[in-house]
Backbone as JSON, one array per atom type, in Angstrom:
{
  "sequence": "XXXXXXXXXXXXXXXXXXXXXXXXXXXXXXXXXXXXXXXXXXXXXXXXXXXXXXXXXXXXXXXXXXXXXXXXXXXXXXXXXXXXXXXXXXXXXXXXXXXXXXXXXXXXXXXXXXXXXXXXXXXXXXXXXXXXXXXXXXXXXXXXXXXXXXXXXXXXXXXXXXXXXXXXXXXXXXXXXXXXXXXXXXXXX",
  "N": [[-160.45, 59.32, -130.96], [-161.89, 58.19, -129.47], [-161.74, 59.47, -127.08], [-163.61, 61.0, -126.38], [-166.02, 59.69, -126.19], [-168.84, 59.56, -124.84], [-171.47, 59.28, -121.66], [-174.99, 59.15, -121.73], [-175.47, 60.55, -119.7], [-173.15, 62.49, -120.24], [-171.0, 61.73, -118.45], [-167.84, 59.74, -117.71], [-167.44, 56.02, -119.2], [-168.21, 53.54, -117.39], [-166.28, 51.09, -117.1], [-163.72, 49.83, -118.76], [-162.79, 50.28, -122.15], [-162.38, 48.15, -124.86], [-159.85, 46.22, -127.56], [-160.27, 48.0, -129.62], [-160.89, 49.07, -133.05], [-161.3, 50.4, -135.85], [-163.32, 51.62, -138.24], [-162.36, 52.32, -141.35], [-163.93, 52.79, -143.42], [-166.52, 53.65, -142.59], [-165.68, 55.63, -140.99], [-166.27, 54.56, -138.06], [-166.1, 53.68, -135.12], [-164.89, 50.42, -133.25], [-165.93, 48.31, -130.62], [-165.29, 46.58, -127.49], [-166.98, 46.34, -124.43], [-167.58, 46.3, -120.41], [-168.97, 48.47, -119.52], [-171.73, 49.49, -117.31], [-173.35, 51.93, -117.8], [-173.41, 52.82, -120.52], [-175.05, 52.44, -122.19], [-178.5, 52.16, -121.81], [-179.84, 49.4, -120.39], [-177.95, 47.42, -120.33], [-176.23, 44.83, -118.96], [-175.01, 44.31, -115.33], [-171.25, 43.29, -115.35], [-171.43, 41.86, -118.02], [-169.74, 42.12, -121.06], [-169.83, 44.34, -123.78], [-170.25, 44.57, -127.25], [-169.86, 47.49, -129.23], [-170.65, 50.19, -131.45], [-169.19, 53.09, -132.55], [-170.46, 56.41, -133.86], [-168.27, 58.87, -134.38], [-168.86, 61.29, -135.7], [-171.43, 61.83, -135.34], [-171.42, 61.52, -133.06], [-173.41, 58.82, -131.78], [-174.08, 56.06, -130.4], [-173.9, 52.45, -130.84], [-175.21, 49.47, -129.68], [-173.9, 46.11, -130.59], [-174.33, 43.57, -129.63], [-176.81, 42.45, -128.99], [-180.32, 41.29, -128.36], [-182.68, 40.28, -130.73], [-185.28, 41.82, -130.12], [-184.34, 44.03, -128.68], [-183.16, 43.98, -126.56], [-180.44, 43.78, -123.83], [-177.35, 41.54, -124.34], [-177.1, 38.74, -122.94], [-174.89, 37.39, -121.46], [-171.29, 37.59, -122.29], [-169.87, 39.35, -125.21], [-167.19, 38.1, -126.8], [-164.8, 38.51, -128.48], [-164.52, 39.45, -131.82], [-164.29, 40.34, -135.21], [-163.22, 42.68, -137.92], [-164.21, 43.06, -141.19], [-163.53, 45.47, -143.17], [-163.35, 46.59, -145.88], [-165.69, 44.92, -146.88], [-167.7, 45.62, -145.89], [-168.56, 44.17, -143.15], [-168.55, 42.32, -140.45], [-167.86, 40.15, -137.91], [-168.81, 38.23, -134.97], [-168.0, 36.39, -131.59], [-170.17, 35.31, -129.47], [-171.26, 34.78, -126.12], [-173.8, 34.6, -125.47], [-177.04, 33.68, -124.66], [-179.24, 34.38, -125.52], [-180.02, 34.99, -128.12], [-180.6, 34.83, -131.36], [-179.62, 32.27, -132.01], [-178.3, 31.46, -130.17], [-174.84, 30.64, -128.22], [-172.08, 31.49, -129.69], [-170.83, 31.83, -133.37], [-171.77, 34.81, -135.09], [-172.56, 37.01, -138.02], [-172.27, 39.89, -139.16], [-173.84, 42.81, -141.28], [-172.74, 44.99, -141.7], [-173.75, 47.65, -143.55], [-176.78, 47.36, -143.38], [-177.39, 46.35, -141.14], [-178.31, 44.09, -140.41], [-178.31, 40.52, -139.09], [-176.61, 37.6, -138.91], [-176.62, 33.82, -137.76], [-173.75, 32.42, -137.8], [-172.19, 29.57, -136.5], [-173.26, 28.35, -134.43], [-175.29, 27.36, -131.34], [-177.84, 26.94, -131.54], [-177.2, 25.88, -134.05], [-175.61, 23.85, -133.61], [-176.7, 21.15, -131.74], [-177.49, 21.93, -129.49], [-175.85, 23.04, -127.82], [-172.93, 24.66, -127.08], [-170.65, 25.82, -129.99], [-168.41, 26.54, -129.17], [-166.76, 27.69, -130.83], [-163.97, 30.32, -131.59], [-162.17, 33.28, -131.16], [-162.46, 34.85, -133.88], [-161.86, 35.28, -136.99], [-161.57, 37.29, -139.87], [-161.6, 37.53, -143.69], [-160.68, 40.01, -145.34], [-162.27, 40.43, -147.01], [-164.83, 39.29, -146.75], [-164.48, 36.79, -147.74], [-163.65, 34.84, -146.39], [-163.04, 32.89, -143.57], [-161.55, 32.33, -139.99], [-161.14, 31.0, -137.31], [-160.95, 29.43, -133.87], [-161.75, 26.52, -132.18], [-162.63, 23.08, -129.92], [-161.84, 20.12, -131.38], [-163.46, 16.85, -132.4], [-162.46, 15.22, -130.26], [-161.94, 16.93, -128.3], [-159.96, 18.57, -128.37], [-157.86, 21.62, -128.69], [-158.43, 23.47, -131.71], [-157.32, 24.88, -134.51], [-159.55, 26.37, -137.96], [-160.64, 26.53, -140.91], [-163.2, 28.09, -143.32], [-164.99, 29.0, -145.83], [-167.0, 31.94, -146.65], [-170.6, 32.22, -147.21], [-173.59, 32.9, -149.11], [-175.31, 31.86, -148.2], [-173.96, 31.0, -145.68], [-171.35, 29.12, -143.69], [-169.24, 27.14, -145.72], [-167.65, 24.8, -147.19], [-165.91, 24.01, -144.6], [-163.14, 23.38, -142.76], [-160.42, 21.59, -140.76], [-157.68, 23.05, -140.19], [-155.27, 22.31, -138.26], [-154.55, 19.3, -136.39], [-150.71, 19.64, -135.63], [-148.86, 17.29, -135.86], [-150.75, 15.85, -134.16], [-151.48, 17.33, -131.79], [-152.71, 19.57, -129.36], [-153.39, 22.98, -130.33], [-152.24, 25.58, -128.38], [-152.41, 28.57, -128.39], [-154.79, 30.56, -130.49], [-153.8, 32.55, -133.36], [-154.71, 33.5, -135.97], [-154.65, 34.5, -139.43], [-155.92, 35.77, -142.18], [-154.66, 36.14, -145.93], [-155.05, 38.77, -148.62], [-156.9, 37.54, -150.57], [-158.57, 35.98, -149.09], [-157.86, 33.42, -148.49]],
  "CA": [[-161.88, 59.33, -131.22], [-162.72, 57.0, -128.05], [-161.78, 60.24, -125.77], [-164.83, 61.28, -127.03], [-167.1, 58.62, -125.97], [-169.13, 59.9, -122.98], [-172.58, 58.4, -121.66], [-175.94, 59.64, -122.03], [-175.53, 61.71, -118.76], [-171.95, 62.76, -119.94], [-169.8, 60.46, -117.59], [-167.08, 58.47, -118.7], [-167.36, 54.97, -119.3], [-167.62, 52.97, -115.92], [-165.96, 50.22, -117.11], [-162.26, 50.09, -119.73], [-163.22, 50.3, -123.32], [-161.07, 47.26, -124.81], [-160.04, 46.12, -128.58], [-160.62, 49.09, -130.54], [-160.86, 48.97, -134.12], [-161.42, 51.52, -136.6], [-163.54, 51.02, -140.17], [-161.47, 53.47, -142.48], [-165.12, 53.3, -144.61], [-167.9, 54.35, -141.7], [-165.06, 56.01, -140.0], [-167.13, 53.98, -136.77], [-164.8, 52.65, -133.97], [-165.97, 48.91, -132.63], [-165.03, 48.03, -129.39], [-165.78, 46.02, -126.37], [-166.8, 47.1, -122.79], [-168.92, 45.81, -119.66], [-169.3, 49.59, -118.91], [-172.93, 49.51, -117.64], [-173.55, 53.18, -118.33], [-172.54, 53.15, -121.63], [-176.48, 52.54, -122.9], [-179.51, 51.21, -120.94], [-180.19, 47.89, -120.34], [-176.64, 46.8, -119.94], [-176.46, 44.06, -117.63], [-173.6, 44.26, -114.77], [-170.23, 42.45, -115.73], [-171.18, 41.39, -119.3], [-168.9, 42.42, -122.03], [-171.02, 43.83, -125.12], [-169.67, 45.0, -128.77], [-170.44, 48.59, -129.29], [-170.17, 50.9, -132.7], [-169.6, 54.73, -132.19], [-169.8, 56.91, -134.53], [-167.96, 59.92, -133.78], [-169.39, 62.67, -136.54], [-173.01, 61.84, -135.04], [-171.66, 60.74, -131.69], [-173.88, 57.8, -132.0], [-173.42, 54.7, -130.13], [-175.27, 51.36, -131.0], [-175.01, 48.17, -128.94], [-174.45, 45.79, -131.27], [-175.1, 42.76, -129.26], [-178.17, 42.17, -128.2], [-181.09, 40.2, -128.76], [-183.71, 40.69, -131.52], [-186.14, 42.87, -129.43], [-183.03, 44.88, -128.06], [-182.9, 43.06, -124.94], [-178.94, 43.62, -123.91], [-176.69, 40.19, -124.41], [-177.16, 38.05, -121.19], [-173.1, 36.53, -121.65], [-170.45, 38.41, -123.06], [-169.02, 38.89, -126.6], [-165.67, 37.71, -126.23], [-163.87, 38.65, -129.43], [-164.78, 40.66, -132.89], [-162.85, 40.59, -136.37], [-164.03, 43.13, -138.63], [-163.77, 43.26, -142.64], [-164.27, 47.07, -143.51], [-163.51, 46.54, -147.36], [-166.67, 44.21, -147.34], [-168.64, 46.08, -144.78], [-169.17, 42.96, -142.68], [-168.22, 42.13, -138.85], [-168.08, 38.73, -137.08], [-168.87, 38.53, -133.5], [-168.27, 35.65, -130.75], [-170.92, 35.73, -128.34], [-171.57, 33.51, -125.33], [-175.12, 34.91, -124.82], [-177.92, 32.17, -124.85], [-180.64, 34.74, -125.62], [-179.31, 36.0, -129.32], [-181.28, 34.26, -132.06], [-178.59, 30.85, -132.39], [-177.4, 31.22, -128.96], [-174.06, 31.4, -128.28], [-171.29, 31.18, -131.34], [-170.28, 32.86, -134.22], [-172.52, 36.01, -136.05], [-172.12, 37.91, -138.9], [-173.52, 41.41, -139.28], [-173.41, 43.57, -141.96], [-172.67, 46.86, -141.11], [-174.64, 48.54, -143.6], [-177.88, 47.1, -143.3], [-177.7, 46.26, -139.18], [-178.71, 42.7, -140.35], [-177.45, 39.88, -138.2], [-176.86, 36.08, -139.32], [-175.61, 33.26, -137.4], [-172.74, 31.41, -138.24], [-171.67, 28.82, -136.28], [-174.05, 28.78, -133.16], [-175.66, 26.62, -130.01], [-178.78, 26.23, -132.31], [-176.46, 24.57, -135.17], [-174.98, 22.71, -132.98], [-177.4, 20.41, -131.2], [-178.0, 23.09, -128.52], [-174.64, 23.25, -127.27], [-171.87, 25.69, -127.49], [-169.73, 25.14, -129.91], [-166.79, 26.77, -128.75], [-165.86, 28.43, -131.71], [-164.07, 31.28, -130.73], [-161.03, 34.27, -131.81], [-162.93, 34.85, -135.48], [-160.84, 36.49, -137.7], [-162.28, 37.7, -141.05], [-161.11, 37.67, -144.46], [-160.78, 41.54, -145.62], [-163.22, 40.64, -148.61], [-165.48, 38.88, -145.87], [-165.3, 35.5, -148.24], [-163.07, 33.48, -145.57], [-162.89, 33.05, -142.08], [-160.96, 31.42, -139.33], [-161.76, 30.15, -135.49], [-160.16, 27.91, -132.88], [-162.47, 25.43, -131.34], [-162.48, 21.96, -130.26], [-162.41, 18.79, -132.03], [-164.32, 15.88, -131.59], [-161.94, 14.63, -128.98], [-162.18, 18.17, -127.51], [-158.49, 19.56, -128.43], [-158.33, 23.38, -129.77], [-157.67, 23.72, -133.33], [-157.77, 26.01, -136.19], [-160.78, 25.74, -138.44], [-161.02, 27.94, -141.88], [-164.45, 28.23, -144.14], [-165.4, 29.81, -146.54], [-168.29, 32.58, -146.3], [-171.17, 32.87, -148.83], [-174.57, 34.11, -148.84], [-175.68, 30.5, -147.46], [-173.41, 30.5, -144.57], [-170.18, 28.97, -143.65], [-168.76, 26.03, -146.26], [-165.95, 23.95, -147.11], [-165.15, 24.54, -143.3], [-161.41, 22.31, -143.03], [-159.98, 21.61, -139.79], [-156.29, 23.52, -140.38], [-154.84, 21.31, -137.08], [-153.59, 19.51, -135.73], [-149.77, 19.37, -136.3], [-148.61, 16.09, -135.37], [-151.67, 15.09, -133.3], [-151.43, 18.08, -130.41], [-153.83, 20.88, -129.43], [-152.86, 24.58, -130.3], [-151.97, 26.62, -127.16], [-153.6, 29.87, -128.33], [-154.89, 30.98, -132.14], [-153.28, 34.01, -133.75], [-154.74, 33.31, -137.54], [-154.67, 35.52, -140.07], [-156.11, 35.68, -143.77], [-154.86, 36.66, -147.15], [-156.73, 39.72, -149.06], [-158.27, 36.97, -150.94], [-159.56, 35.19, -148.08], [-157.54, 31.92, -148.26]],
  "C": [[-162.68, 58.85, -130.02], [-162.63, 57.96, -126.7], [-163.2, 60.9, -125.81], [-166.19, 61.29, -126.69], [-167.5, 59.22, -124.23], [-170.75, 58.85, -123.08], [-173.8, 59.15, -121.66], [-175.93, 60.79, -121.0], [-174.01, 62.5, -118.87], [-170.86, 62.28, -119.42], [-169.27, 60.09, -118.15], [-167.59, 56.97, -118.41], [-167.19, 54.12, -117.53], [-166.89, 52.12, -116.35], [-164.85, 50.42, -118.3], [-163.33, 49.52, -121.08], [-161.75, 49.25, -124.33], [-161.14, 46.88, -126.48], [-160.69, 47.07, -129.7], [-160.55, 48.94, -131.85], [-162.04, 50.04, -134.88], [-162.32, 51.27, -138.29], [-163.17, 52.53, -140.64], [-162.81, 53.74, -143.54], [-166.09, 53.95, -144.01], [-167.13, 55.36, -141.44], [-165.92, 55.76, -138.29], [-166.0, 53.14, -136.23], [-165.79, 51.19, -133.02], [-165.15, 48.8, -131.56], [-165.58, 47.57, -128.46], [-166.02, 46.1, -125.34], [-167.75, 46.52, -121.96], [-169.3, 47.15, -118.78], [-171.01, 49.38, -118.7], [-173.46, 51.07, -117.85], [-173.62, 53.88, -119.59], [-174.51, 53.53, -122.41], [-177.82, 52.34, -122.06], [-179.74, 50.51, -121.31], [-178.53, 46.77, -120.2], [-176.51, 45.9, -118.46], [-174.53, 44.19, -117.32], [-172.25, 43.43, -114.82], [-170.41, 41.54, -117.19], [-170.77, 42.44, -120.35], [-170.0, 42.6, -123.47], [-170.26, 44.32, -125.99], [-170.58, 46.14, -129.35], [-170.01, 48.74, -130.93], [-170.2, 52.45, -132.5], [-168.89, 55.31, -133.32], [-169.23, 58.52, -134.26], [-168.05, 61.65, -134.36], [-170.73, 62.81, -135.56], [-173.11, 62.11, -133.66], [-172.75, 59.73, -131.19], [-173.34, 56.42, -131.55], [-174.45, 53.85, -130.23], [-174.52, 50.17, -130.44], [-175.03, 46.97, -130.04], [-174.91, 43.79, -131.1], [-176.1, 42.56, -127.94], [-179.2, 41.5, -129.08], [-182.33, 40.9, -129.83], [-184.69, 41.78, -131.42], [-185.38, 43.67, -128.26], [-183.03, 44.71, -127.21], [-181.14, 43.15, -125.11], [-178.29, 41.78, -123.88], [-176.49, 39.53, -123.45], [-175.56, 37.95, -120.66], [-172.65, 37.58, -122.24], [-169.99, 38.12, -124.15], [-167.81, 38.82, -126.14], [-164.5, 38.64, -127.45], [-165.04, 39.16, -130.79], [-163.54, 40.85, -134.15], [-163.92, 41.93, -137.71], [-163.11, 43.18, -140.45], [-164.45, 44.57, -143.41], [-164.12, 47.07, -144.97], [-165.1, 46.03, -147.53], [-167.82, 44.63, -146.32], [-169.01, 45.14, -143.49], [-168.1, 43.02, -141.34], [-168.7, 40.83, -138.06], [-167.73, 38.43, -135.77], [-168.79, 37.02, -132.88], [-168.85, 35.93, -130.05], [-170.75, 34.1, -127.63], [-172.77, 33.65, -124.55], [-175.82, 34.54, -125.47], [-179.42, 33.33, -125.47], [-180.76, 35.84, -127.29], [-179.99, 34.81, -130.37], [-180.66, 32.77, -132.28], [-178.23, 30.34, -130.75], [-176.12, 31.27, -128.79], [-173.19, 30.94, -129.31], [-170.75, 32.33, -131.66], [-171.55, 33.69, -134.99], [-172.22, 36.42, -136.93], [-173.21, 38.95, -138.94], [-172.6, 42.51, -140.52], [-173.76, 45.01, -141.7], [-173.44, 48.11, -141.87], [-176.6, 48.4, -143.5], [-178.17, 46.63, -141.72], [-178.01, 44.77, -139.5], [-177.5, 41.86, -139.7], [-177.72, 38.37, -138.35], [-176.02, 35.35, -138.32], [-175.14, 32.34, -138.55], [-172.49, 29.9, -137.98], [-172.62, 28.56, -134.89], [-174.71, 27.63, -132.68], [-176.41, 25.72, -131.04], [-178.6, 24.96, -133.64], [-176.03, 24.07, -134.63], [-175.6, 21.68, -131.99], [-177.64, 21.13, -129.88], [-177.12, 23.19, -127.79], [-173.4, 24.51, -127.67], [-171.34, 25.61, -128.64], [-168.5, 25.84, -130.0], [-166.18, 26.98, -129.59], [-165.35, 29.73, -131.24], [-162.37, 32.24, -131.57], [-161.31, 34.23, -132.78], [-161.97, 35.85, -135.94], [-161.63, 36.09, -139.02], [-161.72, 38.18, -141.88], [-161.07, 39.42, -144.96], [-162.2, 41.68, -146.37], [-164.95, 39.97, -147.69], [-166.12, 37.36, -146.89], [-164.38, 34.46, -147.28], [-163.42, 33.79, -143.96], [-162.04, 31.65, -141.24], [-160.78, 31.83, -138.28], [-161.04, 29.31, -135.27], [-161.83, 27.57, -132.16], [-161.99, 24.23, -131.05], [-162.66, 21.33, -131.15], [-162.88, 18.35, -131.53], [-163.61, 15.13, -130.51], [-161.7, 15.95, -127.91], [-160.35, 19.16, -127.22], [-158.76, 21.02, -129.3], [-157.62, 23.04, -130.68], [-158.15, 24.69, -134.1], [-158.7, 25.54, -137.3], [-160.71, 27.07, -139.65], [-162.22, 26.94, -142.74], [-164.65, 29.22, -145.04], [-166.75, 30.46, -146.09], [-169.46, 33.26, -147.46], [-172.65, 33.38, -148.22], [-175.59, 32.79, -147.94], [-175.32, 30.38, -145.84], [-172.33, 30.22, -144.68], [-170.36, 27.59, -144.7], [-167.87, 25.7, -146.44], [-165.22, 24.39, -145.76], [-163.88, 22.96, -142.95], [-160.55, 22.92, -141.48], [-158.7, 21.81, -140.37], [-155.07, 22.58, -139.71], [-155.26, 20.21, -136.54], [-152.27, 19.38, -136.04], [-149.35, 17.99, -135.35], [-149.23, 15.41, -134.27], [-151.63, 16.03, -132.22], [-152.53, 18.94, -131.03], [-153.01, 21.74, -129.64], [-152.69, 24.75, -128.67], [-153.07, 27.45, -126.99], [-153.55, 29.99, -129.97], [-154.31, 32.28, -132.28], [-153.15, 33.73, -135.15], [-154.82, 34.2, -138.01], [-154.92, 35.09, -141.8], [-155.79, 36.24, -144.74], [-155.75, 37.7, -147.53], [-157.72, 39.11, -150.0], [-158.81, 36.14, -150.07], [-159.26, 33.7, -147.63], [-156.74, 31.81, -147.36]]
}
């Protein structure tokens, strides 16, 4: 479907099209690229989180800032839950309604909530980051620091409020993780 993908003048992609993922319900492929050609306004070497659909050939940027200003920073990572229509984005671009964090966007309405973000966090990062998303889009789970600044695993629940009962998973016997590679249940626990 992604051979597909050309740019408004035809061209391929300047830049590798990375993390592909498929919703089996839009049939829309999500995927990550710092191609600047891909749309206008793409700033040079930031990584944004596209949606193409490939009946329409339709591509939509899907981070960027409120008044479609492209994403200053790059999204890093992307979990999507196509049963529940819903998609949760890491960004590390300061100019996105929270700043940088965790998002949620629901895919059929284009609406875009933060999660976990700069603004909730006393205007700092907080370094939540590899979101993975329950199928049903009622869990989720992130590595970040703790308060002594070690990575750990972090699951929450996801309601119409926001994130709750969020429960540090780690550490196992007092160490940091390495790297996250979580994964959720189809009910979300």
């Amino acid at each position: 479907m992604l051979a597909s993908l050309t740019t408004t003048n035809g061209a391929a992609p300047d830049a590798p099209v990375q993390s592909a993922q498929l919703d089996p319900v839009s049939n829309m492929v999500f995927f990550l690229s710092s191609a600047t050609n891909l749309l206008p306004g793409a700033l040079g070497g930031v990584q944004h989180l596209y949606g193409f659909d490939p009946v329409s050939r339709t591509l939509r940027r899907l981070s960027q800032a409120p008044s479609g200003e492209a994403a200053n920073a790059d999204t890093t990572a992307f979990s999507l839950a196509a049963e529940a229509g819903k998609l949760v984005l890491r960004t590390q671009a300061s100019n996105l309604e929270g700043g940088p964090g965790l998002y949620l966007l629901d895919l059929e309405t284009g609406t875009r909530r933060p999660l976990l973000t700069a603004l909730q966090h006393g205007g700092s990062d907080p370094g939540a980051d590899n979101p993975v998303l329950g199928t049903t889009a009622q869990g989720l789970a992130f590595d970040a620091p703790d308060a002594a600044g070690r990575l750990q695993v972090f699951t929450a629940a996801l309601g119409e409020s926001g994130l709750h009962d969020l429960r540090q998973e780690t550490p196992i016997d007092g160490q940091s993780i390495e790297a996250c590679c979580a994964a959720l249940s189809g009910d979300g626990s």
